[in-house]
Amino acid sequence: MSAMESHVYGVSSKLFLTLLFLSLSVSYAALPQNPVSKSSSTTQINSNSVLVALLDSHYTELAELVEKALLLQTLEEAVGKHNITIFAPRNEALERELDPEFKRFLLEPGNLKSLQTLLMFHIVPKRIVSKDWPADSSPSFRHPTLSNHHVHLKTQGQGNRLIDSAEIVRPDDVVRPDGLIHGIERLLIPRSVQEDFNRRRNLRSISAVLPEGAPEVDPRTHRLKKPAAPVPAGAPPVLPIYDALAPGPSLAPAPAPGPGGPHGHFNGMKQVKDFIHTLLHYGGYNEMADILVNLTSLATEMGRLVSEGYVLTVLAPNDEAMAKLTTDQLSEPGAPEQIIYYHIIPEYQTEESMYNAVRRFGKVRYDTLRLPHKVVAQEADGSVKFGQGDGSAYLFDPDIYTDGRISVQGIDGVLLPPEEETKIEKKTGPLVKVVSKPRRGKLLEVACRMLGAVGQESHFSTCQ
């Protein structure tokens, strides 16, 4: 029984060993001959690679961005598949010429995708040497980049090679067997990254800015109660122009606290002098220039406002219109200033901007320096008409002087607020003869009363 079992088990043991050997042989044949781990399957980069040259080159700012964007493995895989061409911006373009806000946007952890897209936009999966650029008269060449965008290569001018709008300043700067580097003057920004930046910036400006009320102005001094934050050059000052016009606590007008304080960013006096000289040389506006310089101190006041950052548009009546002003209109204290104030708009307007406004909106009411009056503008006969009725004036000589801060527009009439026009009409209306009874003296009054007491008053015509 045991022998039988031994025989049976012996046969079974041999059969088992045979089957085991066959299964191992099949399994070994099925395995790859050179098994490697997943980590070792990455392309090995030698010391002569273009990626190593990029990290060791003078394009250090770009190399740092590549490392921060975690793109080294992606670029190693790209180099393993084909040659690449890297368009590397100068260090100065990334250090000093790049918008600091945009650079902060790229380096924020939440914007890693935008940074990767931006960097891969500078890499073309193809070897492009300087001789591969199109000729000056040839159309541009279009190449895909690793970011799935396209760049355009072209030649213009005296053989200047361009990629999109950036000039190649160091062609074939670094050449290696698996690729090369061209130095370009500035960073290339794909449209998708620019749109993402604009969208994030708009959202940040909405969510991050704390709501603040309008600056408080002291009604006694017409100055800000609290110092305002610095205003960038060219931006309108915080203090309203009407308060800047008002005199300060002393007799002399206080300087308007515009951008940069009393120093100012603009030479307002020079600009006012230039526009007055332009009026004189233009011809036909001598009276207006005389009022600004000699009859009033408006030229000095306008220069101070412009120096502090305010902008002005002057509607200048010509000499023919100024000659119609009467002596009564100019002799009252402060009358010339009030007339000119009504012709100054605290905005920068040109003939084109005003005409487009009245074409689009019909009637436009512009603020003037004479509060609270506004001047009405509307389209008439293909031009701009100011005022209404008989006191209206047309834009006669457009853009006599425009320098970005002061705009002078010649008109053919003197504008007056509607209330003053009504007063003038009443003064100059038709004369009506009024017949008044002769005034009786005191003695006659006593006599008439005595006669009336006795019933004899009717006999005397003077007592009737």
Tab-separated table of C-alpha atoms in Angstrom:
chain	number	residue	atom	x	y	z
A	1	MET	CA	0.000	0.000	0.000
A	2	SER	CA	2.792	2.362	0.937
A	3	ALA	CA	4.798	1.376	-2.139
A	4	MET	CA	1.806	1.971	-4.205
A	5	GLU	CA	1.362	5.341	-2.603
A	6	SER	CA	5.050	6.037	-3.068
A	7	HIS	CA	4.807	5.109	-6.711
A	8	VAL	CA	1.759	7.208	-7.182
A	9	TYR	CA	3.226	10.088	-5.271
A	10	GLY	CA	6.554	9.677	-7.094
A	11	VAL	CA	4.900	9.925	-10.439
A	12	SER	CA	2.872	12.851	-9.226
A	13	SER	CA	6.009	14.564	-7.964
A	14	LYS	CA	7.788	14.208	-11.301
A	15	LEU	CA	4.748	15.477	-13.161
A	16	PHE	CA	4.485	18.439	-10.796
A	17	LEU	CA	8.138	19.369	-11.266
A	18	THR	CA	7.800	19.141	-15.029
A	19	LEU	CA	4.774	21.374	-15.113
A	20	LEU	CA	6.477	23.865	-12.808
A	21	PHE	CA	9.554	24.022	-15.065
A	22	LEU	CA	7.415	24.578	-18.157
A	23	SER	CA	5.429	27.327	-16.506
A	24	LEU	CA	8.580	29.138	-15.403
A	25	SER	CA	10.015	28.887	-18.921
A	26	VAL	CA	6.891	30.391	-20.447
A	27	SER	CA	6.807	33.170	-17.859
A	28	TYR	CA	10.485	34.037	-18.488
A	29	ALA	CA	9.908	34.106	-22.255
A	30	ALA	CA	6.961	36.440	-21.748
A	31	LEU	CA	9.024	38.966	-19.734
A	32	PRO	CA	10.880	41.797	-21.597
A	33	GLN	CA	14.546	41.098	-22.211
A	34	ASN	CA	15.693	44.469	-20.746
A	35	PRO	CA	13.278	45.315	-17.978
A	36	VAL	CA	13.571	48.895	-16.645
A	37	SER	CA	11.648	50.733	-14.012
A	38	LYS	CA	9.310	53.562	-14.863
A	39	SER	CA	11.648	56.084	-13.326
A	40	SER	CA	14.580	54.977	-15.469
A	41	SER	CA	12.554	55.203	-18.713
A	42	THR	CA	13.059	59.000	-18.818
A	43	THR	CA	15.416	60.220	-21.511
A	44	GLN	CA	18.886	60.701	-20.153
A	45	ILE	CA	20.287	64.191	-20.807
A	46	ASN	CA	24.006	64.450	-21.398
A	47	SER	CA	26.183	67.400	-20.530
A	48	ASN	CA	26.168	68.629	-24.145
A	49	SER	CA	22.373	69.099	-24.210
A	50	VAL	CA	20.732	72.404	-25.002
A	51	LEU	CA	18.856	72.201	-21.691
A	52	VAL	CA	22.104	72.046	-19.747
A	53	ALA	CA	23.379	74.952	-21.830
A	54	LEU	CA	20.227	76.931	-20.988
A	55	LEU	CA	20.672	76.373	-17.255
A	56	ASP	CA	24.341	77.367	-17.451
A	57	SER	CA	23.968	80.258	-19.929
A	58	HIS	CA	23.632	83.987	-19.332
A	59	TYR	CA	19.828	83.611	-19.670
A	60	THR	CA	19.622	83.067	-15.923
A	61	GLU	CA	16.202	84.680	-15.436
A	62	LEU	CA	14.592	82.366	-17.987
A	63	ALA	CA	16.365	79.335	-16.495
A	64	GLU	CA	15.006	80.208	-13.027
A	65	LEU	CA	11.472	80.496	-14.395
A	66	VAL	CA	11.811	77.072	-16.083
A	67	GLU	CA	12.802	75.525	-12.761
A	68	LYS	CA	9.989	77.288	-10.869
A	69	ALA	CA	7.478	76.129	-13.496
A	70	LEU	CA	8.534	72.457	-12.967
A	71	LEU	CA	9.162	72.052	-16.690
A	72	LEU	CA	12.524	70.267	-16.692
A	73	GLN	CA	11.059	66.766	-17.108
A	74	THR	CA	8.681	67.980	-19.838
A	75	LEU	CA	11.558	69.574	-21.732
A	76	GLU	CA	13.720	66.454	-21.308
A	77	GLU	CA	10.985	64.386	-22.934
A	78	ALA	CA	10.691	66.933	-25.750
A	79	VAL	CA	14.451	66.835	-26.370
A	80	GLY	CA	14.336	63.020	-26.425
A	81	LYS	CA	11.797	63.120	-29.267
A	82	HIS	CA	13.200	65.885	-31.487
A	83	ASN	CA	15.440	68.920	-31.653
A	84	ILE	CA	14.110	72.079	-30.081
A	85	THR	CA	14.655	75.794	-30.633
A	86	ILE	CA	14.470	78.073	-27.601
A	87	PHE	CA	13.810	81.800	-27.975
A	88	ALA	CA	15.292	83.221	-24.763
A	89	PRO	CA	14.542	86.814	-23.629
A	90	ARG	CA	17.374	88.937	-22.278
A	91	ASN	CA	17.759	89.093	-18.525
A	92	GLU	CA	16.997	92.820	-18.629
A	93	ALA	CA	13.664	92.112	-20.309
A	94	LEU	CA	12.616	89.933	-17.363
A	95	GLU	CA	14.232	91.924	-14.550
A	96	ARG	CA	13.515	95.569	-15.320
A	97	GLU	CA	11.327	95.815	-18.412
A	98	LEU	CA	8.610	93.364	-17.344
A	99	ASP	CA	5.567	94.758	-15.550
A	100	PRO	CA	6.083	93.949	-11.831
A	101	GLU	CA	2.396	93.160	-11.409
A	102	PHE	CA	2.530	90.707	-14.317
A	103	LYS	CA	5.635	89.074	-12.892
A	104	ARG	CA	3.931	88.635	-9.522
A	105	PHE	CA	0.997	87.091	-11.337
A	106	LEU	CA	3.260	84.531	-13.022
A	107	LEU	CA	4.975	83.531	-9.792
A	108	GLU	CA	1.795	83.003	-7.779
A	109	PRO	CA	1.251	79.264	-7.062
A	110	GLY	CA	-2.281	79.371	-8.406
A	111	ASN	CA	-1.034	80.591	-11.809
A	112	LEU	CA	1.433	77.756	-12.486
A	113	LYS	CA	-0.443	76.757	-15.645
A	114	SER	CA	-0.115	80.275	-17.081
A	115	LEU	CA	3.621	80.316	-16.310
A	116	GLN	CA	4.111	76.949	-18.022
A	117	THR	CA	2.128	78.094	-21.064
A	118	LEU	CA	4.182	81.286	-21.274
A	119	LEU	CA	7.522	79.476	-21.149
A	120	MET	CA	6.581	76.716	-23.591
A	121	PHE	CA	5.408	79.456	-25.968
A	122	HIS	CA	9.141	80.271	-26.388
A	123	ILE	CA	10.081	76.723	-27.479
A	124	VAL	CA	9.522	75.302	-30.964
A	125	PRO	CA	9.867	71.501	-31.374
A	126	LYS	CA	12.050	71.943	-34.439
A	127	ARG	CA	15.594	72.994	-35.185
A	128	ILE	CA	15.478	76.500	-36.661
A	129	VAL	CA	18.808	78.164	-37.405
A	130	SER	CA	19.229	81.742	-38.520
A	131	LYS	CA	19.446	80.801	-42.194
A	132	ASP	CA	15.956	79.263	-41.985
A	133	TRP	CA	14.309	82.678	-41.584
A	134	PRO	CA	12.222	83.868	-44.542
A	135	ALA	CA	13.616	86.510	-46.845
A	136	ASP	CA	12.636	90.133	-46.451
A	137	SER	CA	10.051	90.018	-49.236
A	138	SER	CA	8.757	86.543	-48.361
A	139	PRO	CA	5.674	85.892	-46.215
A	140	SER	CA	6.179	84.924	-42.582
A	141	PHE	CA	6.706	81.308	-41.515
A	142	ARG	CA	4.286	79.849	-38.974
A	143	HIS	CA	5.568	77.299	-36.442
A	144	PRO	CA	3.766	75.516	-33.605
A	145	THR	CA	5.210	75.743	-30.098
A	146	LEU	CA	5.144	73.358	-27.143
A	147	SER	CA	2.241	75.375	-25.708
A	148	ASN	CA	0.043	74.522	-28.746
A	149	HIS	CA	0.179	78.159	-29.870
A	150	HIS	CA	1.872	79.373	-33.040
A	151	VAL	CA	4.644	81.898	-33.607
A	152	HIS	CA	5.476	83.715	-36.812
A	153	LEU	CA	8.993	84.214	-38.129
A	154	LYS	CA	9.632	87.081	-40.507
A	155	THR	CA	12.340	89.423	-41.723
A	156	GLN	CA	11.875	93.143	-42.132
A	157	GLY	CA	13.882	96.293	-42.520
A	158	GLN	CA	17.592	95.770	-43.039
A	159	GLY	CA	17.555	92.041	-42.454
A	160	ASN	CA	16.129	92.237	-38.927
A	161	ARG	CA	14.818	88.835	-37.921
A	162	LEU	CA	11.621	88.821	-35.877
A	163	ILE	CA	9.575	86.270	-33.986
A	164	ASP	CA	6.099	87.757	-33.734
A	165	SER	CA	6.983	91.359	-32.727
A	166	ALA	CA	10.232	90.617	-30.851
A	167	GLU	CA	13.568	91.120	-32.580
A	168	ILE	CA	16.250	88.417	-32.571
A	169	VAL	CA	19.215	90.170	-30.948
A	170	ARG	CA	21.553	87.136	-30.639
A	171	PRO	CA	20.878	84.617	-33.422
A	172	ASP	CA	22.343	81.131	-32.957
A	173	ASP	CA	23.650	82.189	-29.565
A	174	VAL	CA	23.937	78.634	-28.174
A	175	VAL	CA	24.126	75.671	-30.557
A	176	ARG	CA	24.001	72.036	-29.384
A	177	PRO	CA	23.355	68.703	-31.140
A	178	ASP	CA	19.794	68.484	-29.782
A	179	GLY	CA	18.787	72.126	-30.198
A	180	LEU	CA	19.830	75.769	-30.109
A	181	ILE	CA	19.010	79.075	-28.400
A	182	HIS	CA	18.266	82.427	-30.028
A	183	GLY	CA	18.402	85.564	-27.847
A	184	ILE	CA	15.362	87.860	-28.252
A	185	GLU	CA	14.824	91.405	-27.030
A	186	ARG	CA	11.742	90.848	-24.878
A	187	LEU	CA	9.288	88.323	-23.507
A	188	LEU	CA	6.637	86.804	-25.768
A	189	ILE	CA	3.185	86.672	-24.150
A	190	PRO	CA	0.504	84.407	-25.681
A	191	ARG	CA	-3.015	85.775	-25.877
A	192	SER	CA	-4.435	83.201	-23.432
A	193	VAL	CA	-1.969	84.229	-20.700
A	194	GLN	CA	-2.644	87.916	-21.286
A	195	GLU	CA	-6.400	87.358	-21.046
A	196	ASP	CA	-5.979	85.328	-17.864
A	197	PHE	CA	-3.866	88.096	-16.341
A	198	ASN	CA	-6.419	90.766	-17.268
A	199	ARG	CA	-9.242	88.690	-15.827
A	200	ARG	CA	-7.423	88.069	-12.543
A	201	ARG	CA	-6.418	91.721	-12.290
A	202	ASN	CA	-9.991	92.903	-12.775
A	203	LEU	CA	-11.263	90.479	-10.162
A	204	ARG	CA	-8.564	91.590	-7.735
A	205	SER	CA	-9.430	95.237	-8.214
A	206	ILE	CA	-13.065	94.453	-7.476
A	207	SER	CA	-12.491	92.311	-4.416
A	208	ALA	CA	-9.381	93.818	-2.856
A	209	VAL	CA	-10.192	97.548	-2.912
A	210	LEU	CA	-11.989	98.659	0.207
A	211	PRO	CA	-14.923	100.983	-0.476
A	212	GLU	CA	-14.052	104.550	0.417
A	213	GLY	CA	-16.170	107.654	0.332
A	214	ALA	CA	-15.391	110.773	-1.612
A	215	PRO	CA	-12.644	112.937	-0.089
A	216	GLU	CA	-14.019	115.390	2.450
A	217	VAL	CA	-13.433	119.051	1.689
A	218	ASP	CA	-13.417	121.635	4.454
A	219	PRO	CA	-16.031	124.243	3.410
A	220	ARG	CA	-14.140	126.979	5.289
A	221	THR	CA	-10.747	126.495	3.640
A	222	HIS	CA	-11.835	124.584	0.510
A	223	ARG	CA	-9.047	122.091	1.141
A	224	LEU	CA	-9.077	118.386	1.940
A	225	LYS	CA	-9.684	117.561	5.592
A	226	LYS	CA	-7.306	114.596	5.394
A	227	PRO	CA	-4.225	114.300	3.172
A	228	ALA	CA	-5.015	112.247	0.093
A	229	ALA	CA	-2.909	109.359	-1.150
A	230	PRO	CA	-0.307	110.235	-3.822
A	231	VAL	CA	-1.800	110.459	-7.291
A	232	PRO	CA	0.140	109.129	-10.320
A	233	ALA	CA	1.464	111.708	-12.756
A	234	GLY	CA	-1.171	112.536	-15.330
A	235	ALA	CA	-4.103	111.438	-13.167
A	236	PRO	CA	-6.671	114.057	-12.136
A	237	PRO	CA	-6.093	115.563	-8.676
A	238	VAL	CA	-8.254	114.453	-5.763
A	239	LEU	CA	-9.407	117.958	-4.849
A	240	PRO	CA	-12.283	119.124	-7.105
A	241	ILE	CA	-11.270	121.950	-9.381
A	242	TYR	CA	-13.937	124.252	-7.964
A	243	ASP	CA	-12.383	124.013	-4.501
A	244	ALA	CA	-8.935	124.494	-6.007
A	245	LEU	CA	-10.197	127.757	-7.514
A	246	ALA	CA	-11.504	129.001	-4.169
A	247	PRO	CA	-9.093	131.120	-2.110
A	248	GLY	CA	-7.497	129.488	0.882
A	249	PRO	CA	-7.562	130.719	4.486
A	250	SER	CA	-5.179	133.555	3.634
A	251	LEU	CA	-5.780	136.404	1.214
A	252	ALA	CA	-3.672	134.794	-1.488
A	253	PRO	CA	-5.130	131.688	-3.218
A	254	ALA	CA	-3.731	128.539	-1.642
A	255	PRO	CA	-1.990	126.119	-4.007
A	256	ALA	CA	-4.203	123.281	-5.178
A	257	PRO	CA	-2.895	119.995	-3.724
A	258	GLY	CA	-2.559	118.089	-6.964
A	259	PRO	CA	-0.177	115.255	-7.841
A	260	GLY	CA	3.168	115.778	-6.219
A	261	GLY	CA	2.005	118.696	-4.088
A	262	PRO	CA	3.028	122.272	-4.896
A	263	HIS	CA	5.871	121.172	-7.156
A	264	GLY	CA	3.533	119.874	-9.875
A	265	HIS	CA	4.277	117.514	-12.713
A	266	PHE	CA	3.496	120.022	-15.466
A	267	ASN	CA	4.779	123.468	-16.344
A	268	GLY	CA	1.361	125.085	-16.411
A	269	MET	CA	2.600	128.644	-16.744
A	270	LYS	CA	4.580	127.778	-19.845
A	271	GLN	CA	1.597	125.976	-21.380
A	272	VAL	CA	-0.733	128.922	-20.702
A	273	LYS	CA	1.835	131.321	-22.168
A	274	ASP	CA	2.117	129.087	-25.245
A	275	PHE	CA	-1.621	129.025	-25.851
A	276	ILE	CA	-1.941	132.817	-25.407
A	277	HIS	CA	0.891	133.345	-27.901
A	278	THR	CA	-0.895	130.950	-30.234
A	279	LEU	CA	-4.072	133.041	-29.947
A	280	LEU	CA	-2.127	136.177	-30.849
A	281	HIS	CA	-0.336	134.585	-33.798
A	282	TYR	CA	-3.504	132.883	-35.002
A	283	GLY	CA	-5.199	136.255	-35.405
A	284	GLY	CA	-8.668	137.411	-34.473
A	285	TYR	CA	-8.443	136.591	-30.742
A	286	ASN	CA	-6.514	139.593	-29.391
A	287	GLU	CA	-9.360	140.714	-27.103
A	288	MET	CA	-9.547	137.312	-25.446
A	289	ALA	CA	-5.795	137.291	-24.857
A	290	ASP	CA	-5.948	140.841	-23.478
A	291	ILE	CA	-8.641	139.886	-20.941
A	292	LEU	CA	-6.663	136.834	-19.787
A	293	VAL	CA	-3.398	138.730	-19.295
A	294	ASN	CA	-4.173	142.379	-18.593
A	295	LEU	CA	-7.762	142.783	-17.450
A	296	THR	CA	-7.764	139.761	-15.104
A	297	SER	CA	-5.351	137.369	-13.422
A	298	LEU	CA	-6.940	134.348	-15.099
A	299	ALA	CA	-3.773	133.416	-16.992
A	300	THR	CA	-1.886	132.957	-13.720
A	301	GLU	CA	-4.775	131.046	-12.195
A	302	MET	CA	-5.048	128.728	-15.197
A	303	GLY	CA	-1.302	128.098	-15.131
A	304	ARG	CA	-1.483	127.080	-11.472
A	305	LEU	CA	-4.349	124.671	-12.149
A	306	VAL	CA	-2.565	123.031	-15.063
A	307	SER	CA	0.622	122.713	-13.007
A	308	GLU	CA	-1.332	120.775	-10.396
A	309	GLY	CA	-2.719	118.293	-12.917
A	310	TYR	CA	-6.053	119.785	-13.964
A	311	VAL	CA	-7.091	119.943	-17.623
A	312	LEU	CA	-9.026	122.774	-19.271
A	313	THR	CA	-10.919	123.472	-22.482
A	314	VAL	CA	-11.261	127.149	-23.380
A	315	LEU	CA	-14.078	128.314	-25.667
A	316	ALA	CA	-12.469	131.495	-26.977
A	317	PRO	CA	-14.777	134.133	-28.558
A	318	ASN	CA	-13.194	135.929	-31.500
A	319	ASP	CA	-12.637	139.687	-31.628
A	320	GLU	CA	-15.841	140.321	-33.580
A	321	ALA	CA	-17.878	138.630	-30.850
A	322	MET	CA	-16.014	140.380	-28.008
A	323	ALA	CA	-16.694	143.759	-29.622
A	324	LYS	CA	-20.429	143.237	-29.021
A	325	LEU	CA	-19.960	143.297	-25.238
A	326	THR	CA	-21.235	146.519	-23.721
A	327	THR	CA	-19.435	148.700	-21.207
A	328	ASP	CA	-22.030	147.820	-18.566
A	329	GLN	CA	-21.306	144.132	-18.983
A	330	LEU	CA	-17.582	144.631	-18.389
A	331	SER	CA	-17.612	147.445	-15.828
A	332	GLU	CA	-19.185	145.559	-12.922
A	333	PRO	CA	-16.645	144.191	-10.401
A	334	GLY	CA	-15.619	140.666	-11.329
A	335	ALA	CA	-17.666	140.692	-14.544
A	336	PRO	CA	-14.782	139.845	-16.937
A	337	GLU	CA	-13.747	136.887	-14.776
A	338	GLN	CA	-17.316	135.568	-14.606
A	339	ILE	CA	-17.705	135.838	-18.383
A	340	ILE	CA	-14.464	133.940	-19.024
A	341	TYR	CA	-15.237	131.346	-16.331
A	342	TYR	CA	-18.377	130.470	-18.288
A	343	HIS	CA	-16.157	129.785	-21.321
A	344	ILE	CA	-13.807	127.343	-19.510
A	345	ILE	CA	-14.750	123.654	-19.280
A	346	PRO	CA	-12.860	121.575	-16.680
A	347	GLU	CA	-12.363	118.732	-19.159
A	348	TYR	CA	-10.054	118.105	-22.094
A	349	GLN	CA	-12.178	118.262	-25.223
A	350	THR	CA	-11.224	118.566	-28.869
A	351	GLU	CA	-13.351	119.416	-31.872
A	352	GLU	CA	-13.588	115.719	-32.725
A	353	SER	CA	-14.602	114.591	-29.230
A	354	MET	CA	-17.274	117.296	-28.864
A	355	TYR	CA	-18.694	116.691	-32.321
A	356	ASN	CA	-18.858	112.937	-31.738
A	357	ALA	CA	-20.593	113.569	-28.409
A	358	VAL	CA	-23.309	115.795	-29.837
A	359	ARG	CA	-23.774	113.464	-32.809
A	360	ARG	CA	-24.345	110.551	-30.465
A	361	PHE	CA	-26.272	112.128	-27.585
A	362	GLY	CA	-27.951	115.137	-29.176
A	363	LYS	CA	-27.519	117.766	-26.470
A	364	VAL	CA	-24.542	117.659	-24.131
A	365	ARG	CA	-24.238	119.814	-21.006
A	366	TYR	CA	-20.659	120.650	-20.082
A	367	ASP	CA	-19.695	121.881	-16.632
A	368	THR	CA	-18.010	125.269	-16.544
A	369	LEU	CA	-15.842	126.998	-13.977
A	370	ARG	CA	-18.786	129.301	-13.284
A	371	LEU	CA	-20.876	127.248	-10.895
A	372	PRO	CA	-23.622	126.140	-11.172
A	373	HIS	CA	-24.003	127.093	-14.794
A	374	LYS	CA	-23.489	124.603	-17.600
A	375	VAL	CA	-23.004	125.292	-21.278
A	376	VAL	CA	-25.198	123.339	-23.682
A	377	ALA	CA	-23.705	121.929	-26.880
A	378	GLN	CA	-25.586	120.418	-29.791
A	379	GLU	CA	-25.058	119.631	-33.448
A	380	ALA	CA	-26.064	122.299	-35.939
A	381	ASP	CA	-25.153	122.681	-39.614
A	382	GLY	CA	-22.428	120.045	-39.404
A	383	SER	CA	-20.699	121.793	-36.517
A	384	VAL	CA	-21.045	122.212	-32.753
A	385	LYS	CA	-23.354	124.923	-31.476
A	386	PHE	CA	-23.037	126.239	-27.905
A	387	GLY	CA	-25.832	127.963	-26.013
A	388	GLN	CA	-29.393	128.513	-27.136
A	389	GLY	CA	-31.364	131.178	-28.957
A	390	ASP	CA	-29.807	134.492	-29.874
A	391	GLY	CA	-26.980	133.996	-27.367
A	392	SER	CA	-25.619	130.914	-29.123
A	393	ALA	CA	-22.199	130.540	-30.730
A	394	TYR	CA	-20.771	128.099	-33.264
A	395	LEU	CA	-17.455	126.312	-33.164
A	396	PHE	CA	-15.694	128.596	-35.616
A	397	ASP	CA	-11.952	127.814	-35.402
A	398	PRO	CA	-11.477	124.253	-34.064
A	399	ASP	CA	-8.358	123.073	-32.221
A	400	ILE	CA	-6.482	126.372	-32.192
A	401	TYR	CA	-4.301	124.935	-29.445
A	402	THR	CA	-4.204	121.356	-28.107
A	403	ASP	CA	-1.355	120.024	-25.993
A	404	GLY	CA	-3.051	117.327	-23.931
A	405	ARG	CA	-3.667	119.628	-20.934
A	406	ILE	CA	-5.170	122.761	-22.490
A	407	SER	CA	-7.521	122.803	-25.473
A	408	VAL	CA	-8.574	126.081	-27.119
A	409	GLN	CA	-11.598	126.134	-29.433
A	410	GLY	CA	-12.549	129.331	-31.260
A	411	ILE	CA	-16.226	130.342	-31.268
A	412	ASP	CA	-18.058	133.182	-33.020
A	413	GLY	CA	-20.049	134.519	-30.077
A	414	VAL	CA	-19.864	135.365	-26.386
A	415	LEU	CA	-21.761	132.876	-24.255
A	416	LEU	CA	-23.826	134.085	-21.301
A	417	PRO	CA	-25.847	132.052	-18.808
A	418	PRO	CA	-29.607	132.062	-19.580
A	419	GLU	CA	-30.382	134.213	-16.521
A	420	GLU	CA	-28.060	136.993	-17.673
A	421	GLU	CA	-29.472	136.896	-21.191
A	422	THR	CA	-32.934	137.492	-19.727
A	423	LYS	CA	-31.670	140.456	-17.685
A	424	ILE	CA	-30.030	141.992	-20.751
A	425	GLU	CA	-33.227	141.614	-22.770
A	426	LYS	CA	-35.185	143.364	-20.022
A	427	LYS	CA	-32.671	146.225	-19.926
A	428	THR	CA	-32.680	146.669	-23.702
A	429	GLY	CA	-36.456	146.158	-24.209
A	430	PRO	CA	-38.750	148.779	-25.896
A	431	LEU	CA	-39.248	151.959	-23.917
A	432	VAL	CA	-42.845	152.705	-22.767
A	433	LYS	CA	-43.857	156.318	-21.958
A	434	VAL	CA	-45.282	156.508	-18.464
A	435	VAL	CA	-47.383	159.578	-17.555
A	436	SER	CA	-47.268	160.290	-13.849
A	437	LYS	CA	-49.287	162.717	-11.873
A	438	PRO	CA	-47.456	165.772	-10.542
A	439	ARG	CA	-46.518	165.385	-6.941
A	440	ARG	CA	-48.264	167.806	-4.605
A	441	GLY	CA	-46.371	169.665	-1.911
A	442	LYS	CA	-47.198	169.484	1.784
A	443	LEU	CA	-48.846	172.952	1.875
A	444	LEU	CA	-51.095	172.043	-1.046
A	445	GLU	CA	-51.984	168.766	0.622
A	446	VAL	CA	-53.193	170.650	3.758
A	447	ALA	CA	-55.222	173.101	1.640
A	448	CYS	CA	-56.930	170.325	-0.282
A	449	ARG	CA	-57.904	168.572	2.936
A	450	MET	CA	-59.415	171.802	4.342
A	451	LEU	CA	-61.386	172.403	1.112
A	452	GLY	CA	-62.570	168.828	1.120
A	453	ALA	CA	-63.934	169.300	4.616
A	454	VAL	CA	-66.213	172.138	3.440
A	455	GLY	CA	-67.107	170.452	0.119
A	456	GLN	CA	-65.140	172.861	-2.174
A	457	GLU	CA	-62.361	170.467	-3.355
A	458	SER	CA	-63.965	169.675	-6.743
A	459	HIS	CA	-63.582	173.321	-7.855
A	460	PHE	CA	-59.768	172.983	-7.910
A	461	SER	CA	-58.207	170.652	-10.549
A	462	THR	CA	-55.020	170.209	-8.525
A	463	CYS	CA	-56.983	168.654	-5.672
A	464	GLN	CA	-58.718	166.085	-7.909
